[in-house]
Short mmCIF file of N, CA and C in Angstrom, two decimals:
data_model
loop_
_atom_site.label_atom_id
_atom_site.label_comp_id
_atom_site.label_asym_id
_atom_site.label_seq_id
_atom_site.Cartn_x
_atom_site.Cartn_y
_atom_site.Cartn_z
N ARG A 16 -15.14 -6.28 11.36
CA ARG A 16 -13.90 -5.77 11.47
C ARG A 16 -13.18 -6.01 10.33
N MET A 17 -13.02 -4.98 8.84
CA MET A 17 -12.31 -5.43 7.50
C MET A 17 -11.18 -6.18 7.78
N THR A 18 -10.99 -7.08 6.77
CA THR A 18 -8.89 -7.15 6.76
C THR A 18 -9.40 -8.34 5.57
N VAL A 19 -9.60 -7.72 4.61
CA VAL A 19 -8.96 -8.03 3.65
C VAL A 19 -9.41 -7.48 2.71
N PHE A 20 -8.25 -7.14 1.35
CA PHE A 20 -8.38 -5.56 1.18
C PHE A 20 -8.76 -5.32 -0.11
N ASP A 21 -9.40 -4.48 -0.25
CA ASP A 21 -9.97 -3.73 -1.34
C ASP A 21 -10.24 -2.72 -1.76
N TYR A 22 -10.41 -2.20 -2.96
CA TYR A 22 -10.60 -0.29 -3.04
C TYR A 22 -11.44 -0.48 -4.51
N LYS A 23 -11.62 0.93 -3.49
CA LYS A 23 -12.99 1.29 -4.62
C LYS A 23 -12.33 2.76 -5.19
N ILE A 24 -13.36 2.85 -6.67
CA ILE A 24 -12.43 4.62 -7.21
C ILE A 24 -14.54 4.97 -6.78
N VAL A 25 -14.88 6.07 -6.81
CA VAL A 25 -16.18 6.80 -7.05
C VAL A 25 -14.67 7.44 -7.43
N THR A 26 -16.20 8.08 -8.41
CA THR A 26 -15.66 9.87 -9.41
C THR A 26 -17.82 10.64 -10.03
N LYS A 27 -17.53 11.74 -9.43
CA LYS A 27 -18.70 13.00 -9.10
C LYS A 27 -18.81 13.65 -9.74
N ASN A 28 -18.70 14.41 -10.92
CA ASN A 28 -18.13 15.53 -11.24
C ASN A 28 -16.70 16.06 -11.93
N THR A 29 -16.32 16.88 -10.80
CA THR A 29 -15.15 16.97 -10.78
C THR A 29 -14.08 15.47 -9.28
N VAL A 30 -14.55 15.29 -9.12
CA VAL A 30 -14.11 14.44 -7.40
C VAL A 30 -14.38 13.76 -7.54
N THR A 31 -12.90 13.29 -7.56
CA THR A 31 -12.69 11.64 -7.67
C THR A 31 -12.74 11.02 -6.15
N VAL A 32 -12.87 9.45 -5.19
CA VAL A 32 -12.34 9.66 -4.04
C VAL A 32 -11.58 8.60 -4.58
N ILE A 33 -11.05 7.69 -3.86
CA ILE A 33 -9.88 5.81 -3.81
C ILE A 33 -10.17 6.26 -2.26
N THR A 34 -11.09 4.83 -1.79
CA THR A 34 -10.93 4.64 -0.87
C THR A 34 -10.54 3.29 -0.99
N LEU A 35 -9.49 3.22 0.27
CA LEU A 35 -8.55 1.69 0.22
C LEU A 35 -9.53 0.67 1.65
N SER A 36 -9.73 0.09 1.62
CA SER A 36 -9.75 -0.67 3.29
C SER A 36 -9.36 -1.50 3.50
N GLY A 37 -9.46 -2.82 4.38
CA GLY A 37 -8.82 -3.63 4.88
C GLY A 37 -6.84 -3.94 4.33
N LYS A 38 -6.36 -5.21 5.05
CA LYS A 38 -4.78 -4.46 4.92
C LYS A 38 -4.40 -4.99 3.97
N LEU A 39 -3.65 -3.21 3.77
CA LEU A 39 -2.69 -3.66 3.15
C LEU A 39 -0.79 -4.19 3.52
N ASN A 40 -1.24 -5.79 2.28
CA ASN A 40 -0.63 -6.25 2.56
C ASN A 40 0.33 -6.66 1.17
N LYS A 41 1.69 -7.82 1.45
CA LYS A 41 1.82 -8.38 -0.12
C LYS A 41 1.01 -9.12 -0.80
N GLU A 42 -0.31 -9.75 -0.19
CA GLU A 42 -1.58 -9.99 -1.15
C GLU A 42 -2.37 -9.23 -1.52
N SER A 43 -2.21 -7.55 -1.73
CA SER A 43 -2.89 -6.64 -1.65
C SER A 43 -1.91 -5.22 -2.16
N LEU A 44 -1.34 -5.95 -2.86
CA LEU A 44 0.07 -5.56 -3.78
C LEU A 44 -0.31 -5.19 -5.50
N GLU A 45 -1.58 -6.93 -6.27
CA GLU A 45 -1.85 -7.14 -6.90
C GLU A 45 -2.89 -6.12 -6.99
N GLN A 46 -4.13 -6.08 -6.22
CA GLN A 46 -4.85 -4.80 -6.06
C GLN A 46 -5.09 -3.75 -6.38
N LEU A 47 -3.27 -3.15 -5.14
CA LEU A 47 -2.68 -2.04 -5.77
C LEU A 47 -2.21 -1.47 -6.76
N GLU A 48 -2.22 -2.07 -7.83
CA GLU A 48 -1.84 -1.50 -8.49
C GLU A 48 -2.06 -1.49 -9.89
N ASN A 49 -3.70 -1.92 -9.84
CA ASN A 49 -4.85 -2.26 -10.47
C ASN A 49 -5.98 -0.58 -10.29
N CYS A 50 -5.35 0.11 -9.50
CA CYS A 50 -5.93 0.42 -9.04
C CYS A 50 -5.04 1.80 -9.02
N ARG A 51 -3.64 1.57 -9.38
CA ARG A 51 -3.18 2.79 -10.02
C ARG A 51 -3.61 2.20 -11.40
N LYS A 52 -3.87 1.40 -12.15
CA LYS A 52 -3.64 1.35 -14.24
C LYS A 52 -4.99 2.37 -13.88
N ASP A 53 -5.44 1.69 -13.29
CA ASP A 53 -7.59 2.54 -12.84
C ASP A 53 -7.51 3.95 -13.22
N LEU A 54 -6.69 4.44 -12.13
CA LEU A 54 -7.20 6.66 -12.05
C LEU A 54 -5.77 6.73 -12.95
N ALA A 55 -4.70 6.59 -13.66
CA ALA A 55 -4.34 6.49 -14.94
C ALA A 55 -5.35 7.13 -15.59
N GLN A 56 -6.72 6.24 -16.60
CA GLN A 56 -7.20 6.36 -17.47
C GLN A 56 -8.45 8.37 -15.91
N ASP A 57 -8.59 8.51 -14.79
CA ASP A 57 -9.69 9.23 -14.52
C ASP A 57 -9.56 10.64 -15.12
N SER A 58 -9.94 11.14 -15.30
CA SER A 58 -9.28 13.00 -15.49
C SER A 58 -10.16 13.52 -14.53
N ALA A 59 -10.75 13.33 -13.44
CA ALA A 59 -10.95 14.22 -11.99
C ALA A 59 -9.70 15.06 -11.99
N SER A 60 -9.68 16.63 -11.10
CA SER A 60 -9.59 17.22 -10.90
C SER A 60 -9.40 17.63 -9.89
N VAL A 61 -10.39 16.74 -8.15
CA VAL A 61 -9.86 16.47 -6.64
C VAL A 61 -9.77 15.41 -6.22
N MET A 62 -8.50 14.99 -5.95
CA MET A 62 -8.84 12.80 -5.64
C MET A 62 -8.29 12.77 -4.52
N ILE A 63 -9.25 12.34 -3.92
CA ILE A 63 -9.23 12.26 -2.47
C ILE A 63 -8.00 10.36 -2.32
N LEU A 64 -7.61 10.07 -1.43
CA LEU A 64 -7.43 9.57 -0.91
C LEU A 64 -7.82 8.90 0.47
N PHE A 65 -8.50 8.00 0.00
CA PHE A 65 -8.87 8.24 2.04
C PHE A 65 -9.02 5.93 2.25
N PHE A 66 -8.20 6.16 3.78
CA PHE A 66 -8.34 5.15 4.08
C PHE A 66 -8.87 4.32 5.05
N LYS A 67 -10.08 3.05 4.55
CA LYS A 67 -11.43 2.93 5.45
C LYS A 67 -11.01 1.90 6.03
N ASP A 68 -10.28 1.92 7.81
CA ASP A 68 -10.35 0.68 8.19
C ASP A 68 -9.75 -0.27 7.24
N VAL A 69 -8.46 0.12 8.03
CA VAL A 69 -6.55 -0.07 7.28
C VAL A 69 -6.84 -0.22 8.63
N PRO A 70 -6.50 -1.65 9.48
CA PRO A 70 -5.93 -2.05 10.83
C PRO A 70 -3.96 -1.87 10.43
N ASN A 71 -3.67 -1.47 9.85
CA ASN A 71 -1.82 -1.20 9.46
C ASN A 71 -1.59 -1.71 8.29
N VAL A 72 -0.21 -0.97 8.09
CA VAL A 72 -0.01 -1.00 6.48
C VAL A 72 1.40 -1.44 6.47
N ASP A 73 2.08 -3.09 5.40
CA ASP A 73 2.42 -3.45 5.53
C ASP A 73 4.10 -2.71 4.91
N PRO A 74 4.84 -2.68 5.20
CA PRO A 74 5.87 -1.95 4.33
C PRO A 74 5.62 -1.97 3.21
N VAL A 75 5.82 -3.57 2.60
CA VAL A 75 6.04 -3.95 1.63
C VAL A 75 5.33 -3.31 0.70
N VAL A 76 4.30 -2.29 1.14
CA VAL A 76 2.89 -1.58 0.15
C VAL A 76 3.69 -0.01 -0.40
N PHE A 77 4.76 0.23 0.54
CA PHE A 77 5.29 1.18 0.40
C PHE A 77 5.70 1.61 -0.84
N ARG A 78 6.06 0.65 -1.93
CA ARG A 78 6.93 1.37 -3.01
C ARG A 78 5.00 1.80 -3.44
N GLU A 79 4.88 0.46 -3.84
CA GLU A 79 2.98 1.16 -4.92
C GLU A 79 2.08 2.12 -3.98
N LEU A 80 2.05 2.29 -3.33
CA LEU A 80 1.42 3.64 -2.01
C LEU A 80 2.02 4.38 -2.57
N THR A 81 3.35 4.47 -2.68
CA THR A 81 4.57 6.04 -3.34
C THR A 81 3.55 6.16 -4.17
N LEU A 82 3.61 4.94 -5.73
CA LEU A 82 3.41 5.30 -7.09
C LEU A 82 1.93 5.65 -7.22
N LEU A 83 1.11 4.92 -6.33
CA LEU A 83 -0.47 5.31 -6.83
C LEU A 83 -0.58 7.13 -6.19
N GLN A 84 0.55 7.61 -5.41
CA GLN A 84 0.41 8.77 -5.15
C GLN A 84 0.85 9.84 -5.83
N GLN A 85 2.43 9.12 -6.91
CA GLN A 85 2.56 9.72 -8.16
C GLN A 85 1.41 9.84 -9.37
N GLU A 86 1.46 9.33 -9.52
CA GLU A 86 0.40 8.78 -9.88
C GLU A 86 -0.99 10.09 -10.59
N ILE A 87 -1.47 10.77 -8.87
CA ILE A 87 -2.71 11.43 -8.78
C ILE A 87 -1.81 12.22 -9.65
N ARG A 88 -0.49 12.95 -8.39
CA ARG A 88 0.89 14.52 -8.82
C ARG A 88 -0.01 14.56 -10.34
N LYS A 89 1.53 13.52 -10.73
CA LYS A 89 1.22 13.67 -12.43
C LYS A 89 0.28 13.95 -12.98
N LYS A 90 -1.09 13.80 -12.78
CA LYS A 90 -2.03 13.94 -13.92
C LYS A 90 -3.32 15.36 -12.93
N LYS A 91 -2.54 15.09 -12.36
CA LYS A 91 -3.03 16.73 -12.01
C LYS A 91 -1.92 18.36 -11.36
N GLY A 92 -1.09 17.60 -11.89
CA GLY A 92 0.01 18.81 -12.01
C GLY A 92 -0.12 19.42 -10.32
N GLU A 93 -0.22 19.63 -9.65
CA GLU A 93 -0.68 19.74 -8.01
C GLU A 93 0.63 19.79 -7.32
N PRO A 94 0.79 20.12 -6.61
CA PRO A 94 1.20 20.12 -5.29
C PRO A 94 0.28 18.42 -4.29
N PHE A 95 0.59 17.11 -3.83
CA PHE A 95 -0.32 16.58 -3.88
C PHE A 95 -0.12 16.78 -1.25
N ARG A 96 -1.83 17.05 -1.64
CA ARG A 96 -2.02 17.81 0.13
C ARG A 96 -2.09 15.97 0.57
N ASP A 97 -2.45 16.08 2.11
CA ASP A 97 -2.73 14.56 2.29
C ASP A 97 -3.39 15.17 4.55
N ARG A 98 -4.50 15.27 5.61
CA ARG A 98 -4.89 15.47 6.13
C ARG A 98 -4.55 14.30 7.10
N ALA A 99 -3.80 14.33 8.78
CA ALA A 99 -4.95 12.84 9.16
C ALA A 99 -5.62 12.76 10.02
#
């Protein structure tokens, strides 16, 4: 079971998949911010935010996750959609 946070951004053609894995907590804040900054350079027209092996999301990361979603929305100009 994955516990250390990591992220991966993979782009193919016009689709970017952002995979977040591990614990989302205070220790992952800096990496989440780096992920958001990396996305600012991405030009894909479709972005997928994938939570893989995320056992929990600590409320301390809610703000950074919101900023990550806003970065996606800002770049695409389309409504953000998610699926449970």
